[in-house]
PDB file of C-alpha atoms in Angstrom:
ATOM      1  CA  ASP A 181       2.006  -5.010 -31.827  1.00  0.00           C
ATOM      2  CA  THR A 182      -0.215  -7.392 -30.019  1.00  0.00           C
ATOM      3  CA  GLU A 183      -1.595  -6.515 -26.559  1.00  0.00           C
ATOM      4  CA  VAL A 184      -1.872 -10.308 -25.732  1.00  0.00           C
ATOM      5  CA  THR A 185       1.370 -11.741 -24.832  1.00  0.00           C
ATOM      6  CA  GLN A 186       2.116 -15.413 -25.232  1.00  0.00           C
ATOM      7  CA  THR A 187       5.153 -17.297 -23.900  1.00  0.00           C
ATOM      8  CA  PRO A 188       6.907 -19.141 -24.997  1.00  0.00           C
ATOM      9  CA  LYS A 189       7.027 -18.503 -28.799  1.00  0.00           C
ATOM     10  CA  HIS A 190       8.221 -21.860 -29.536  1.00  0.00           C
ATOM     11  CA  LEU A 191       8.534 -25.136 -27.438  1.00  0.00           C
ATOM     12  CA  VAL A 192       9.624 -28.347 -28.294  1.00  0.00           C
ATOM     13  CA  MET A 193       8.933 -31.312 -25.797  1.00  0.00           C
ATOM     14  CA  GLY A 194       8.752 -35.178 -25.312  1.00  0.00           C
ATOM     15  CA  MET A 195       5.734 -37.074 -24.962  1.00  0.00           C
ATOM     16  CA  THR A 196       6.412 -37.578 -21.271  1.00  0.00           C
ATOM     17  CA  ASN A 197       7.269 -33.959 -20.430  1.00  0.00           C
ATOM     18  CA  LYS A 198       5.196 -31.514 -18.476  1.00  0.00           C
ATOM     19  CA  LYS A 199       5.076 -27.790 -19.894  1.00  0.00           C
ATOM     20  CA  SER A 200       2.965 -24.848 -19.635  1.00  0.00           C
ATOM     21  CA  LEU A 201       1.860 -22.263 -22.089  1.00  0.00           C
ATOM     22  CA  LYS A 202       1.346 -18.688 -20.716  1.00  0.00           C
ATOM     23  CA  CYS A 203      -0.811 -15.620 -21.822  1.00  0.00           C
ATOM     24  CA  GLU A 204      -1.195 -12.328 -20.451  1.00  0.00           C
ATOM     25  CA  GLN A 205      -3.374  -9.360 -21.352  1.00  0.00           C
ATOM     26  CA  HIS A 206      -3.709  -6.014 -19.555  1.00  0.00           C
ATOM     27  CA  MET A 207      -6.700  -4.565 -21.513  1.00  0.00           C
ATOM     28  CA  GLY A 208      -9.326  -5.365 -18.678  1.00  0.00           C
ATOM     29  CA  HIS A 209     -10.802  -7.993 -20.799  1.00  0.00           C
ATOM     30  CA  ARG A 210     -13.113 -10.316 -18.980  1.00  0.00           C
ATOM     31  CA  ALA A 211     -13.145 -13.239 -21.361  1.00  0.00           C
ATOM     32  CA  MET A 212     -10.137 -15.340 -22.485  1.00  0.00           C
ATOM     33  CA  TYR A 213      -9.564 -18.308 -25.021  1.00  0.00           C
ATOM     34  CA  TRP A 214      -7.267 -20.909 -26.057  1.00  0.00           C
ATOM     35  CA  TYR A 215      -7.470 -21.910 -29.948  1.00  0.00           C
ATOM     36  CA  LYS A 216      -5.521 -24.652 -31.667  1.00  0.00           C
ATOM     37  CA  GLN A 217      -4.406 -23.945 -35.260  1.00  0.00           C
ATOM     38  CA  LYS A 218      -2.912 -26.844 -37.394  1.00  0.00           C
ATOM     39  CA  ALA A 219      -0.988 -25.689 -40.690  1.00  0.00           C
ATOM     40  CA  LYS A 220      -3.340 -24.402 -43.591  1.00  0.00           C
ATOM     41  CA  LYS A 221      -6.383 -24.732 -41.140  1.00  0.00           C
ATOM     42  CA  PRO A 222      -8.374 -22.341 -39.207  1.00  0.00           C
ATOM     43  CA  PRO A 223      -8.122 -21.687 -35.694  1.00  0.00           C
ATOM     44  CA  GLU A 224     -10.257 -24.103 -33.610  1.00  0.00           C
ATOM     45  CA  LEU A 225     -11.670 -23.091 -30.039  1.00  0.00           C
ATOM     46  CA  MET A 226     -10.428 -25.290 -27.166  1.00  0.00           C
ATOM     47  CA  PHE A 227     -11.435 -23.324 -24.105  1.00  0.00           C
ATOM     48  CA  VAL A 228     -13.307 -20.185 -23.016  1.00  0.00           C
ATOM     49  CA  TYR A 229     -12.943 -18.350 -19.717  1.00  0.00           C
ATOM     50  CA  SER A 230     -15.446 -15.840 -18.421  1.00  0.00           C
ATOM     51  CA  TYR A 231     -14.671 -13.814 -15.398  1.00  0.00           C
ATOM     52  CA  GLU A 232     -11.897 -16.439 -14.361  1.00  0.00           C
ATOM     53  CA  LYS A 233     -14.297 -19.380 -14.644  1.00  0.00           C
ATOM     54  CA  LEU A 234     -14.381 -22.098 -17.286  1.00  0.00           C
ATOM     55  CA  SER A 235     -17.317 -21.533 -19.355  1.00  0.00           C
ATOM     56  CA  ILE A 236     -16.659 -23.644 -22.499  1.00  0.00           C
ATOM     57  CA  ASN A 237     -14.527 -26.783 -22.947  1.00  0.00           C
ATOM     58  CA  GLU A 238     -14.767 -28.248 -26.519  1.00  0.00           C
ATOM     59  CA  SER A 239     -14.335 -31.565 -25.522  1.00  0.00           C
ATOM     60  CA  VAL A 240     -10.523 -31.285 -25.348  1.00  0.00           C
ATOM     61  CA  PRO A 241      -8.456 -34.216 -23.923  1.00  0.00           C
ATOM     62  CA  SER A 242      -7.619 -34.164 -20.481  1.00  0.00           C
ATOM     63  CA  ARG A 243      -3.822 -33.903 -21.172  1.00  0.00           C
ATOM     64  CA  PHE A 244      -4.612 -30.248 -21.965  1.00  0.00           C
ATOM     65  CA  SER A 245      -5.446 -28.491 -18.603  1.00  0.00           C
ATOM     66  CA  PRO A 246      -6.320 -24.816 -18.559  1.00  0.00           C
ATOM     67  CA  GLU A 247      -6.046 -22.462 -15.660  1.00  0.00           C
ATOM     68  CA  CYS A 248      -7.018 -18.685 -15.027  1.00  0.00           C
ATOM     69  CA  PRO A 249      -5.199 -17.643 -11.986  1.00  0.00           C
ATOM     70  CA  ASN A 250      -6.549 -14.063 -12.354  1.00  0.00           C
ATOM     71  CA  SER A 251      -8.239 -11.768 -14.795  1.00  0.00           C
ATOM     72  CA  SER A 252      -5.042 -11.164 -16.673  1.00  0.00           C
ATOM     73  CA  LEU A 253      -3.427 -14.534 -16.969  1.00  0.00           C
ATOM     74  CA  LEU A 254      -4.299 -17.701 -18.661  1.00  0.00           C
ATOM     75  CA  ASN A 255      -2.320 -20.821 -18.598  1.00  0.00           C
ATOM     76  CA  LEU A 256      -2.249 -23.981 -20.451  1.00  0.00           C
ATOM     77  CA  HIS A 257      -0.839 -27.000 -18.695  1.00  0.00           C
ATOM     78  CA  LEU A 258       0.505 -29.852 -21.093  1.00  0.00           C
ATOM     79  CA  HIS A 259       1.223 -33.168 -20.098  1.00  0.00           C
ATOM     80  CA  ALA A 260       1.718 -36.563 -22.103  1.00  0.00           C
ATOM     81  CA  LEU A 261       0.946 -34.860 -25.476  1.00  0.00           C
ATOM     82  CA  GLN A 262       1.057 -36.760 -28.710  1.00  0.00           C
ATOM     83  CA  PRO A 263       2.759 -35.974 -31.880  1.00  0.00           C
ATOM     84  CA  GLU A 264      -0.549 -34.993 -33.414  1.00  0.00           C
ATOM     85  CA  ASP A 265      -0.839 -32.239 -30.845  1.00  0.00           C
ATOM     86  CA  SER A 266       1.983 -30.377 -32.651  1.00  0.00           C
ATOM     87  CA  ALA A 267       0.202 -27.263 -33.652  1.00  0.00           C
ATOM     88  CA  LEU A 268       0.240 -23.328 -33.105  1.00  0.00           C
ATOM     89  CA  TYR A 269      -1.540 -22.547 -29.851  1.00  0.00           C
ATOM     90  CA  LEU A 270      -3.362 -19.199 -29.769  1.00  0.00           C
ATOM     91  CA  CYS A 271      -4.646 -17.306 -26.954  1.00  0.00           C
ATOM     92  CA  ALA A 272      -7.270 -14.472 -27.137  1.00  0.00           C
ATOM     93  CA  SER A 273      -9.224 -12.166 -25.034  1.00  0.00           C
ATOM     94  CA  SER A 274     -12.314  -9.965 -25.500  1.00  0.00           C
ATOM     95  CA  GLN A 275     -14.226  -7.261 -23.248  1.00  0.00           C
ATOM     96  CA  ASP A 276     -17.355  -9.405 -23.728  1.00  0.00           C
ATOM     97  CA  TYR A 277     -18.832 -12.283 -26.110  1.00  0.00           C
ATOM     98  CA  ASN A 278     -20.172  -9.644 -28.523  1.00  0.00           C
ATOM     99  CA  GLN A 279     -16.846  -7.661 -28.695  1.00  0.00           C
ATOM    100  CA  PRO A 280     -13.857  -8.468 -30.946  1.00  0.00           C
ATOM    101  CA  GLN A 281     -11.305 -11.190 -29.825  1.00  0.00           C
ATOM    102  CA  HIS A 282      -7.774 -10.088 -29.877  1.00  0.00           C
ATOM    103  CA  PHE A 283      -5.117 -12.778 -30.457  1.00  0.00           C
ATOM    104  CA  GLY A 284      -1.567 -13.203 -29.307  1.00  0.00           C
ATOM    105  CA  ASP A 285       1.000 -14.421 -31.765  1.00  0.00           C
ATOM    106  CA  GLY A 286       0.768 -17.889 -30.355  1.00  0.00           C
ATOM    107  CA  THR A 287       3.135 -20.696 -29.357  1.00  0.00           C
ATOM    108  CA  ARG A 288       4.519 -22.959 -31.918  1.00  0.00           C
ATOM    109  CA  LEU A 289       4.453 -26.337 -30.193  1.00  0.00           C
ATOM    110  CA  SER A 290       6.225 -29.340 -31.420  1.00  0.00           C
ATOM    111  CA  ILE A 291       5.958 -32.874 -29.706  1.00  0.00           C
ATOM    112  CA  LEU A 292       8.781 -35.209 -30.471  1.00  0.00           C
TER     113      LEU A 292
ATOM    114  CA  ASP B 220     -20.381 -29.841 -40.913  1.00  0.00           C
ATOM    115  CA  GLN B 221     -18.916 -26.519 -41.956  1.00  0.00           C
ATOM    116  CA  GLN B 222     -21.019 -23.833 -40.520  1.00  0.00           C
ATOM    117  CA  VAL B 223     -18.774 -20.934 -42.014  1.00  0.00           C
ATOM    118  CA  LYS B 224     -17.346 -21.306 -45.472  1.00  0.00           C
ATOM    119  CA  GLN B 225     -15.000 -19.236 -47.648  1.00  0.00           C
ATOM    120  CA  ASN B 226     -15.181 -20.750 -51.040  1.00  0.00           C
ATOM    121  CA  SER B 227     -12.111 -19.106 -52.749  1.00  0.00           C
ATOM    122  CA  PRO B 228      -8.931 -20.228 -51.249  1.00  0.00           C
ATOM    123  CA  SER B 229      -7.242 -17.504 -53.019  1.00  0.00           C
ATOM    124  CA  LEU B 230      -7.693 -14.080 -54.579  1.00  0.00           C
ATOM    125  CA  SER B 231      -5.243 -11.910 -56.653  1.00  0.00           C
ATOM    126  CA  VAL B 232      -5.870  -8.308 -57.385  1.00  0.00           C
ATOM    127  CA  GLN B 233      -4.111  -5.239 -58.782  1.00  0.00           C
ATOM    128  CA  GLU B 234      -2.879  -2.611 -56.395  1.00  0.00           C
ATOM    129  CA  GLY B 235      -5.445   0.206 -56.240  1.00  0.00           C
ATOM    130  CA  ARG B 236      -8.457  -2.073 -57.380  1.00  0.00           C
ATOM    131  CA  ILE B 237     -11.179  -3.461 -54.923  1.00  0.00           C
ATOM    132  CA  SER B 238     -10.795  -6.652 -53.216  1.00  0.00           C
ATOM    133  CA  ILE B 239     -13.774  -8.605 -52.411  1.00  0.00           C
ATOM    134  CA  LEU B 240     -13.678 -11.432 -50.107  1.00  0.00           C
ATOM    135  CA  ASN B 241     -16.734 -13.752 -49.424  1.00  0.00           C
ATOM    136  CA  CYS B 242     -17.998 -15.881 -46.619  1.00  0.00           C
ATOM    137  CA  ASP B 243     -21.289 -17.920 -46.329  1.00  0.00           C
ATOM    138  CA  TYR B 244     -22.609 -19.396 -43.159  1.00  0.00           C
ATOM    139  CA  THR B 245     -25.403 -21.891 -42.304  1.00  0.00           C
ATOM    140  CA  ASN B 246     -26.262 -21.388 -38.794  1.00  0.00           C
ATOM    141  CA  SER B 247     -29.206 -18.688 -38.339  1.00  0.00           C
ATOM    142  CA  MET B 248     -28.312 -18.294 -34.680  1.00  0.00           C
ATOM    143  CA  PHE B 249     -25.009 -16.345 -35.437  1.00  0.00           C
ATOM    144  CA  ASP B 250     -25.473 -12.788 -34.415  1.00  0.00           C
ATOM    145  CA  TYR B 251     -22.039 -11.432 -34.571  1.00  0.00           C
ATOM    146  CA  PHE B 252     -19.462 -11.714 -37.417  1.00  0.00           C
ATOM    147  CA  LEU B 253     -15.860 -10.646 -37.800  1.00  0.00           C
ATOM    148  CA  TRP B 254     -13.013 -10.536 -40.349  1.00  0.00           C
ATOM    149  CA  TYR B 255      -9.355 -11.221 -39.423  1.00  0.00           C
ATOM    150  CA  LYS B 256      -6.180 -10.873 -41.193  1.00  0.00           C
ATOM    151  CA  LYS B 257      -3.304 -13.301 -40.541  1.00  0.00           C
ATOM    152  CA  TYR B 258       0.387 -12.841 -41.737  1.00  0.00           C
ATOM    153  CA  PRO B 259       2.699 -15.940 -41.376  1.00  0.00           C
ATOM    154  CA  ALA B 260       4.158 -16.510 -37.996  1.00  0.00           C
ATOM    155  CA  GLU B 261       1.586 -13.997 -36.210  1.00  0.00           C
ATOM    156  CA  GLY B 262      -1.623 -14.364 -34.527  1.00  0.00           C
ATOM    157  CA  PRO B 263      -4.965 -13.258 -36.465  1.00  0.00           C
ATOM    158  CA  THR B 264      -5.394  -9.511 -36.493  1.00  0.00           C
ATOM    159  CA  PHE B 265      -8.941  -8.224 -36.049  1.00  0.00           C
ATOM    160  CA  LEU B 266      -9.840  -6.066 -38.827  1.00  0.00           C
ATOM    161  CA  ILE B 267     -13.767  -5.225 -38.631  1.00  0.00           C
ATOM    162  CA  SER B 268     -17.067  -6.666 -37.214  1.00  0.00           C
ATOM    163  CA  ILE B 269     -20.707  -6.303 -37.803  1.00  0.00           C
ATOM    164  CA  SER B 270     -23.803  -7.228 -35.686  1.00  0.00           C
ATOM    165  CA  SER B 271     -26.676  -9.077 -37.143  1.00  0.00           C
ATOM    166  CA  ILE B 272     -28.971  -5.993 -36.591  1.00  0.00           C
ATOM    167  CA  LYS B 273     -26.888  -4.191 -39.228  1.00  0.00           C
ATOM    168  CA  ASP B 274     -26.108  -4.675 -42.875  1.00  0.00           C
ATOM    169  CA  LYS B 275     -23.240  -2.630 -43.268  1.00  0.00           C
ATOM    170  CA  ASN B 276     -20.142  -1.375 -41.335  1.00  0.00           C
ATOM    171  CA  GLU B 277     -17.296   0.645 -42.492  1.00  0.00           C
ATOM    172  CA  ASP B 278     -13.895   1.421 -41.193  1.00  0.00           C
ATOM    173  CA  GLY B 279     -11.360   3.262 -43.467  1.00  0.00           C
ATOM    174  CA  ARG B 280     -10.580   1.281 -46.535  1.00  0.00           C
ATOM    175  CA  PHE B 281     -12.542  -1.655 -45.121  1.00  0.00           C
ATOM    176  CA  THR B 282     -16.336  -2.448 -45.368  1.00  0.00           C
ATOM    177  CA  VAL B 283     -18.228  -5.546 -44.375  1.00  0.00           C
ATOM    178  CA  PHE B 284     -21.623  -6.278 -45.720  1.00  0.00           C
ATOM    179  CA  LEU B 285     -24.123  -8.641 -44.142  1.00  0.00           C
ATOM    180  CA  ASN B 286     -26.991 -10.252 -46.129  1.00  0.00           C
ATOM    181  CA  LYS B 287     -28.993 -12.206 -43.568  1.00  0.00           C
ATOM    182  CA  SER B 288     -31.545 -13.634 -45.893  1.00  0.00           C
ATOM    183  CA  ALA B 289     -28.781 -15.117 -47.781  1.00  0.00           C
ATOM    184  CA  LYS B 290     -26.497 -15.916 -44.827  1.00  0.00           C
ATOM    185  CA  HIS B 291     -23.718 -14.260 -46.599  1.00  0.00           C
ATOM    186  CA  LEU B 292     -21.155 -11.609 -45.669  1.00  0.00           C
ATOM    187  CA  SER B 293     -18.378  -9.972 -47.661  1.00  0.00           C
ATOM    188  CA  LEU B 294     -15.428  -7.807 -46.835  1.00  0.00           C
ATOM    189  CA  HIS B 295     -14.585  -4.947 -49.535  1.00  0.00           C
ATOM    190  CA  ILE B 296     -11.041  -3.503 -49.354  1.00  0.00           C
ATOM    191  CA  VAL B 297     -10.625  -0.249 -51.375  1.00  0.00           C
ATOM    192  CA  PRO B 298      -8.194   0.639 -52.495  1.00  0.00           C
ATOM    193  CA  SER B 299      -6.135  -2.589 -52.173  1.00  0.00           C
ATOM    194  CA  GLN B 300      -2.603  -2.238 -51.229  1.00  0.00           C
ATOM    195  CA  PRO B 301       0.526  -4.815 -51.412  1.00  0.00           C
ATOM    196  CA  GLY B 302       0.667  -4.717 -47.588  1.00  0.00           C
ATOM    197  CA  ASP B 303      -2.959  -6.226 -47.601  1.00  0.00           C
ATOM    198  CA  SER B 304      -1.591  -9.425 -48.815  1.00  0.00           C
ATOM    199  CA  ALA B 305      -2.301 -12.144 -46.156  1.00  0.00           C
ATOM    200  CA  VAL B 306      -4.846 -14.882 -45.433  1.00  0.00           C
ATOM    201  CA  TYR B 307      -8.210 -13.375 -44.453  1.00  0.00           C
ATOM    202  CA  PHE B 308     -10.605 -15.277 -42.056  1.00  0.00           C
ATOM    203  CA  CYS B 309     -14.115 -14.703 -41.661  1.00  0.00           C
ATOM    204  CA  ALA B 310     -15.716 -15.840 -38.197  1.00  0.00           C
ATOM    205  CA  ALA B 311     -19.137 -15.962 -36.660  1.00  0.00           C
ATOM    206  CA  SER B 312     -20.464 -16.341 -33.150  1.00  0.00           C
ATOM    207  CA  HIS B 313     -23.106 -16.199 -30.851  1.00  0.00           C
ATOM    208  CA  GLY B 314     -22.724 -13.007 -29.016  1.00  0.00           C
ATOM    209  CA  THR B 315     -24.532 -14.061 -25.823  1.00  0.00           C
ATOM    210  CA  MET B 316     -24.346 -17.338 -23.871  1.00  0.00           C
ATOM    211  CA  ILE B 317     -27.167 -18.985 -26.037  1.00  0.00           C
ATOM    212  CA  TYR B 318     -27.119 -22.736 -25.840  1.00  0.00           C
ATOM    213  CA  ASN B 319     -23.819 -22.290 -23.771  1.00  0.00           C
ATOM    214  CA  GLN B 320     -22.075 -20.988 -26.900  1.00  0.00           C
ATOM    215  CA  GLY B 321     -21.244 -17.576 -25.957  1.00  0.00           C
ATOM    216  CA  GLY B 322     -18.018 -16.306 -27.159  1.00  0.00           C
ATOM    217  CA  LYS B 323     -17.084 -19.367 -29.450  1.00  0.00           C
ATOM    218  CA  LEU B 324     -15.721 -18.137 -32.753  1.00  0.00           C
ATOM    219  CA  ILE B 325     -16.280 -20.554 -35.760  1.00  0.00           C
ATOM    220  CA  PHE B 326     -13.747 -19.625 -38.498  1.00  0.00           C
ATOM    221  CA  GLY B 327     -13.840 -20.101 -42.268  1.00  0.00           C
ATOM    222  CA  GLN B 328     -11.022 -21.831 -43.909  1.00  0.00           C
ATOM    223  CA  GLY B 329      -9.561 -18.572 -45.138  1.00  0.00           C
ATOM    224  CA  THR B 330      -8.893 -16.767 -48.348  1.00  0.00           C
ATOM    225  CA  GLU B 331      -5.323 -15.866 -49.249  1.00  0.00           C
ATOM    226  CA  LEU B 332      -5.298 -12.441 -50.834  1.00  0.00           C
ATOM    227  CA  SER B 333      -2.575 -11.300 -53.011  1.00  0.00           C
ATOM    228  CA  VAL B 334      -2.211  -7.663 -53.973  1.00  0.00           C
ATOM    229  CA  LYS B 335       0.393  -7.301 -56.899  1.00  0.00           C
ATOM    230  CA  PRO B 336       1.987  -3.823 -57.606  1.00  0.00           C
TER     231      PRO B 336
END
């Protein structure tokens, strides 16, 4: 069982829709992350939050908008996505940068 | 520019034998290394990690070896079990906020391990 919970597990949306992915952890971790994983590829970092502040944005297009409302929650707001954005979106958290990151099971996103 | 490389896309071993998965990296600033296991339709599961100040870390059946001079790490699984069949990713990071890269994990391409009964 993962201690990082992501909802929804699956999401299908049109290119004009607005939706949000949610991630929650109750391990008291201070760093949270969004990754994108395409089929047969490794996860690629999108954003890092440290103590609820954005610390790394890997040049992600503005149609992806992260938000960290509190230390346990991380959201990824989606708007005007493209078909190539279809992927598995993974959330992770860690106690600190030199501690293991623990991943959720991801949201499988399909853009029509 | 692939900073972390796993050159073997797949590996097949017999149950009870040793599995050795290899990983090479190019960035000498990496100071923290991890191995993850991934089953289909699940997120990566953390297995074991090692700091650059060590050359070996052991946890049960899993041992990670780090050779800094060769920029090489390996994961040994002894004995291998059919339930170990999965894709294994090595990952590397800066453990601290050096050059604004703290917490950024760079993953290798993965090695699919198959353990046959």
